[in-house]
Short mmCIF file of C-alpha atoms in Angstrom, two decimals:
data_model
loop_
_atom_site.label_atom_id
_atom_site.label_comp_id
_atom_site.label_asym_id
_atom_site.label_seq_id
_atom_site.Cartn_x
_atom_site.Cartn_y
_atom_site.Cartn_z
CA MET C 71 144.24 117.84 93.36
CA LEU C 72 147.17 117.92 95.89
CA ASN C 73 150.19 119.85 94.49
CA LYS C 74 153.02 117.57 94.46
CA LYS C 75 155.35 120.08 95.93
CA TYR C 76 153.22 119.66 99.35
CA LEU C 77 153.66 115.95 99.43
CA PRO C 78 156.42 115.94 102.01
CA ASN C 79 154.45 118.34 104.19
CA THR C 80 151.28 116.20 103.67
CA LEU C 81 153.10 113.09 104.83
CA SER C 82 154.25 114.88 108.06
CA ILE C 83 150.76 116.06 108.62
CA ILE C 84 149.57 112.47 108.45
CA ARG C 85 152.30 111.35 110.93
CA ILE C 86 150.84 114.02 113.23
CA PHE C 87 147.30 112.71 113.02
CA ILE C 88 148.41 109.10 113.49
CA THR C 89 149.70 110.14 116.98
CA PRO C 90 146.32 110.88 118.78
CA ILE C 91 144.73 107.65 117.21
CA ILE C 92 147.59 105.70 118.83
CA ILE C 93 147.20 107.39 122.28
CA ILE C 94 143.23 106.67 122.02
CA ASN C 95 144.18 103.10 121.24
CA PHE C 96 146.16 102.85 124.49
CA TYR C 97 143.15 104.03 126.63
CA LEU C 98 140.89 101.83 124.72
CA SER C 99 143.05 98.63 125.48
CA SER C 100 142.05 99.07 128.93
CA TYR C 101 138.37 98.60 128.19
CA LEU C 102 138.36 96.16 125.21
CA ASP C 103 138.33 92.30 125.37
CA ASP C 104 140.43 92.11 122.33
CA ILE C 105 143.52 93.69 123.67
CA VAL C 106 145.82 91.89 121.23
CA MET C 107 144.08 93.88 118.50
CA THR C 108 144.58 97.15 119.77
CA TYR C 109 148.46 96.37 120.24
CA ARG C 110 148.67 95.08 116.67
CA ILE C 111 146.90 98.21 115.40
CA ASN C 112 149.07 100.54 117.33
CA GLY C 113 152.17 98.65 115.73
CA ILE C 114 150.69 98.93 112.22
CA LEU C 115 149.85 102.88 112.77
CA PHE C 116 153.31 103.42 114.02
CA PHE C 117 155.07 101.32 111.28
CA ILE C 118 153.05 103.71 108.60
CA ALA C 119 154.08 106.83 110.69
CA SER C 120 157.66 105.69 110.56
CA ILE C 121 157.73 105.20 106.68
CA THR C 122 156.00 108.72 106.37
CA ASP C 123 159.10 109.93 108.42
CA PHE C 124 161.55 108.36 105.96
CA LEU C 125 159.57 109.19 102.73
CA ASP C 126 158.87 112.85 103.39
CA GLY C 127 162.68 113.42 103.84
CA TYR C 128 163.64 111.45 100.98
CA ILE C 129 161.22 113.05 98.35
CA ALA C 130 162.02 116.38 99.54
CA ARG C 131 165.83 115.87 99.07
CA ASN C 132 165.52 113.77 95.80
CA PHE C 133 162.75 115.60 93.90
CA ASP C 134 163.52 119.11 94.65
CA MET C 135 160.63 119.47 97.11
CA GLU C 136 162.43 120.97 100.17
CA SER C 137 160.69 124.12 101.66
CA ASN C 138 161.04 126.20 104.81
CA SER C 139 157.79 124.84 106.14
CA GLY C 140 159.08 121.38 105.53
CA ARG C 141 162.12 121.86 107.53
CA ILE C 142 159.92 123.12 110.50
CA LEU C 143 157.09 120.71 110.11
CA ASP C 144 159.11 117.50 109.72
CA PRO C 145 161.04 117.64 113.21
CA ILE C 146 157.82 118.79 114.97
CA ALA C 147 156.02 115.91 113.50
CA ASP C 148 158.70 113.51 114.58
CA LYS C 149 158.93 115.03 118.19
CA ILE C 150 155.12 114.87 118.78
CA LEU C 151 154.86 111.24 117.52
CA VAL C 152 158.02 109.84 119.48
CA SER C 153 157.54 111.91 122.78
CA SER C 154 153.87 111.00 123.02
CA ILE C 155 154.24 107.34 122.38
CA LEU C 156 157.28 107.27 124.85
CA ILE C 157 155.09 108.82 127.50
CA MET C 158 152.31 106.47 126.73
CA LEU C 159 154.76 103.38 126.93
CA VAL C 160 155.80 104.75 130.42
CA LYS C 161 152.59 105.41 131.65
CA PHE C 162 151.14 101.92 130.70
CA ASN C 163 154.27 100.23 132.18
CA LYS C 164 155.61 98.80 128.85
CA ALA C 165 158.93 100.88 128.73
CA HIS C 166 161.62 101.69 131.43
CA GLU C 167 161.39 105.27 132.49
CA ILE C 168 165.13 106.34 132.47
CA PRO C 169 165.86 105.64 128.82
CA CYS C 170 162.61 107.33 127.79
CA ILE C 171 163.58 110.34 130.01
CA LEU C 172 166.96 110.49 128.35
CA ILE C 173 165.75 110.33 124.87
CA LEU C 174 163.09 113.14 125.59
CA ALA C 175 165.55 115.44 127.19
CA ARG C 176 167.87 114.94 124.31
CA GLU C 177 165.13 115.70 121.79
CA LEU C 178 163.92 118.96 123.64
CA THR C 179 167.59 120.07 124.37
CA MET C 180 168.64 119.52 120.51
CA SER C 181 165.49 121.51 119.37
CA GLY C 182 166.59 124.57 121.54
CA ILE C 183 170.29 124.19 120.20
CA ARG C 184 169.26 123.76 116.54
CA GLU C 185 167.09 126.86 116.89
CA ALA C 186 169.93 128.97 118.71
CA MET C 187 172.31 127.72 116.02
CA ALA C 188 170.13 128.99 113.17
CA ASP C 189 170.28 132.52 114.78
CA HIS C 190 174.10 132.22 114.23
CA LYS C 191 173.55 130.76 110.40
CA ILE C 192 175.05 127.40 111.75
CA GLN C 193 173.30 124.18 110.52
CA ILE C 194 173.94 121.10 112.64
CA PRO C 195 174.42 117.90 110.22
CA VAL C 196 172.74 114.84 111.20
CA SER C 197 175.56 112.27 112.08
CA GLY C 198 175.50 108.45 111.08
CA LEU C 199 175.47 107.57 114.64
CA ALA C 200 172.25 109.85 115.11
CA LYS C 201 170.73 107.94 112.28
CA MET C 202 171.36 104.62 113.95
CA LYS C 203 169.94 105.87 117.16
CA THR C 204 166.98 106.96 115.39
CA PHE C 205 166.45 103.66 113.54
CA LEU C 206 167.07 101.56 116.88
CA GLN C 207 164.49 103.79 118.66
CA MET C 208 162.00 103.32 116.04
CA ILE C 209 162.47 99.37 116.04
CA ALA C 210 162.37 99.62 119.96
CA ILE C 211 158.96 101.55 120.04
CA LEU C 212 157.46 99.22 117.51
CA ALA C 213 158.30 96.25 119.53
CA LEU C 214 157.10 97.73 122.65
CA LEU C 215 153.70 98.92 121.11
CA ILE C 216 153.00 95.31 119.63
CA GLY C 217 154.73 93.62 122.74
CA SER C 218 154.82 90.00 123.65
CA LYS C 219 150.98 89.77 123.79
CA GLY C 220 150.47 91.33 120.41
CA SER C 221 153.00 89.10 118.81
CA ASN C 222 153.09 85.79 120.69
CA ILE C 223 156.80 86.46 121.06
CA PRO C 224 157.37 85.98 124.74
CA GLN C 225 160.70 87.89 124.83
CA LEU C 226 159.53 90.97 122.69
CA ASP C 227 159.07 93.34 125.58
CA THR C 228 162.35 92.54 126.94
CA TRP C 229 164.01 92.93 123.48
CA GLY C 230 162.36 96.35 123.12
CA ASN C 231 163.49 97.78 126.43
CA TYR C 232 167.14 96.49 125.59
CA LEU C 233 167.06 98.24 122.18
CA LEU C 234 165.43 101.35 124.01
CA TRP C 235 168.47 101.37 126.41
CA ILE C 236 170.94 101.13 123.38
CA ALA C 237 169.09 104.01 121.67
CA ALA C 238 169.31 106.01 125.02
CA ILE C 239 173.05 105.40 125.25
CA LEU C 240 173.55 106.63 121.65
CA THR C 241 171.49 109.59 122.63
CA ILE C 242 174.06 110.52 125.25
CA VAL C 243 176.99 109.77 122.72
CA THR C 244 175.46 111.88 119.78
CA SER C 245 174.46 114.79 122.31
CA ILE C 246 178.26 114.94 123.41
CA HIS C 247 179.25 114.83 119.76
CA TYR C 248 176.85 117.48 118.74
CA LEU C 249 177.96 119.61 121.88
CA PHE C 250 181.65 119.57 120.41
CA PHE C 251 180.55 120.38 117.01
CA VAL C 252 178.50 123.50 118.24
CA VAL C 253 181.35 124.76 120.43
CA ASP C 254 183.86 124.29 117.54
CA ALA C 255 181.43 125.97 115.08
CA LEU C 256 180.94 128.98 117.39
CA ASN C 257 184.86 129.33 118.09
CA SER C 258 185.44 129.35 114.36
CA GLN C 259 182.74 131.93 113.69
CA LYS C 260 184.08 133.99 116.45
CA SER C 261 187.69 133.66 115.03
CA ASP C 262 186.49 134.55 111.38
CA SER C 263 184.67 137.72 112.76
CA HIS C 264 187.86 138.80 114.49
CA GLY C 265 189.72 138.19 111.41
CA ILE C 266 187.81 140.51 109.27
#
């Protein structure tokens, strides 16, 4: 029986395992007659993965199940999911390249910055704007995965790309915000050390 304290990590692992299934479906869509079904399945799988992303953090915070392994596993699962799918969306000409590149570059950069700040005992808080960016990004990816063919909504591909551009713009804004936070935190830490 699963130990309850490992539930958040289990949800993160589920998210990781969903990712290759979605990738395989992308390639299967080129060979299957029922392409609409593969789009819809990918949409459902990504929706489930997005729910696990919300639930693992919520459960860990509200039911005293936070762990060091969870703090590492959760962002890794997020990056594997989002990065892989954005690459697939570009590869299969379903998403514009530039917003995807901006989002991927930000994810990689922020991972490095967070790791570097951890060495200085500085934790970077997640801003409200960053949460909005993540929400819009998830909606955009879901829309692009299902697409106009999978939903019978003619403009869904266009709307998905619009949302992806908005998420990319917020990506730039939040990156600048975090950069200022890091500089201020390092300067404050430096001042405190000189005052000792």
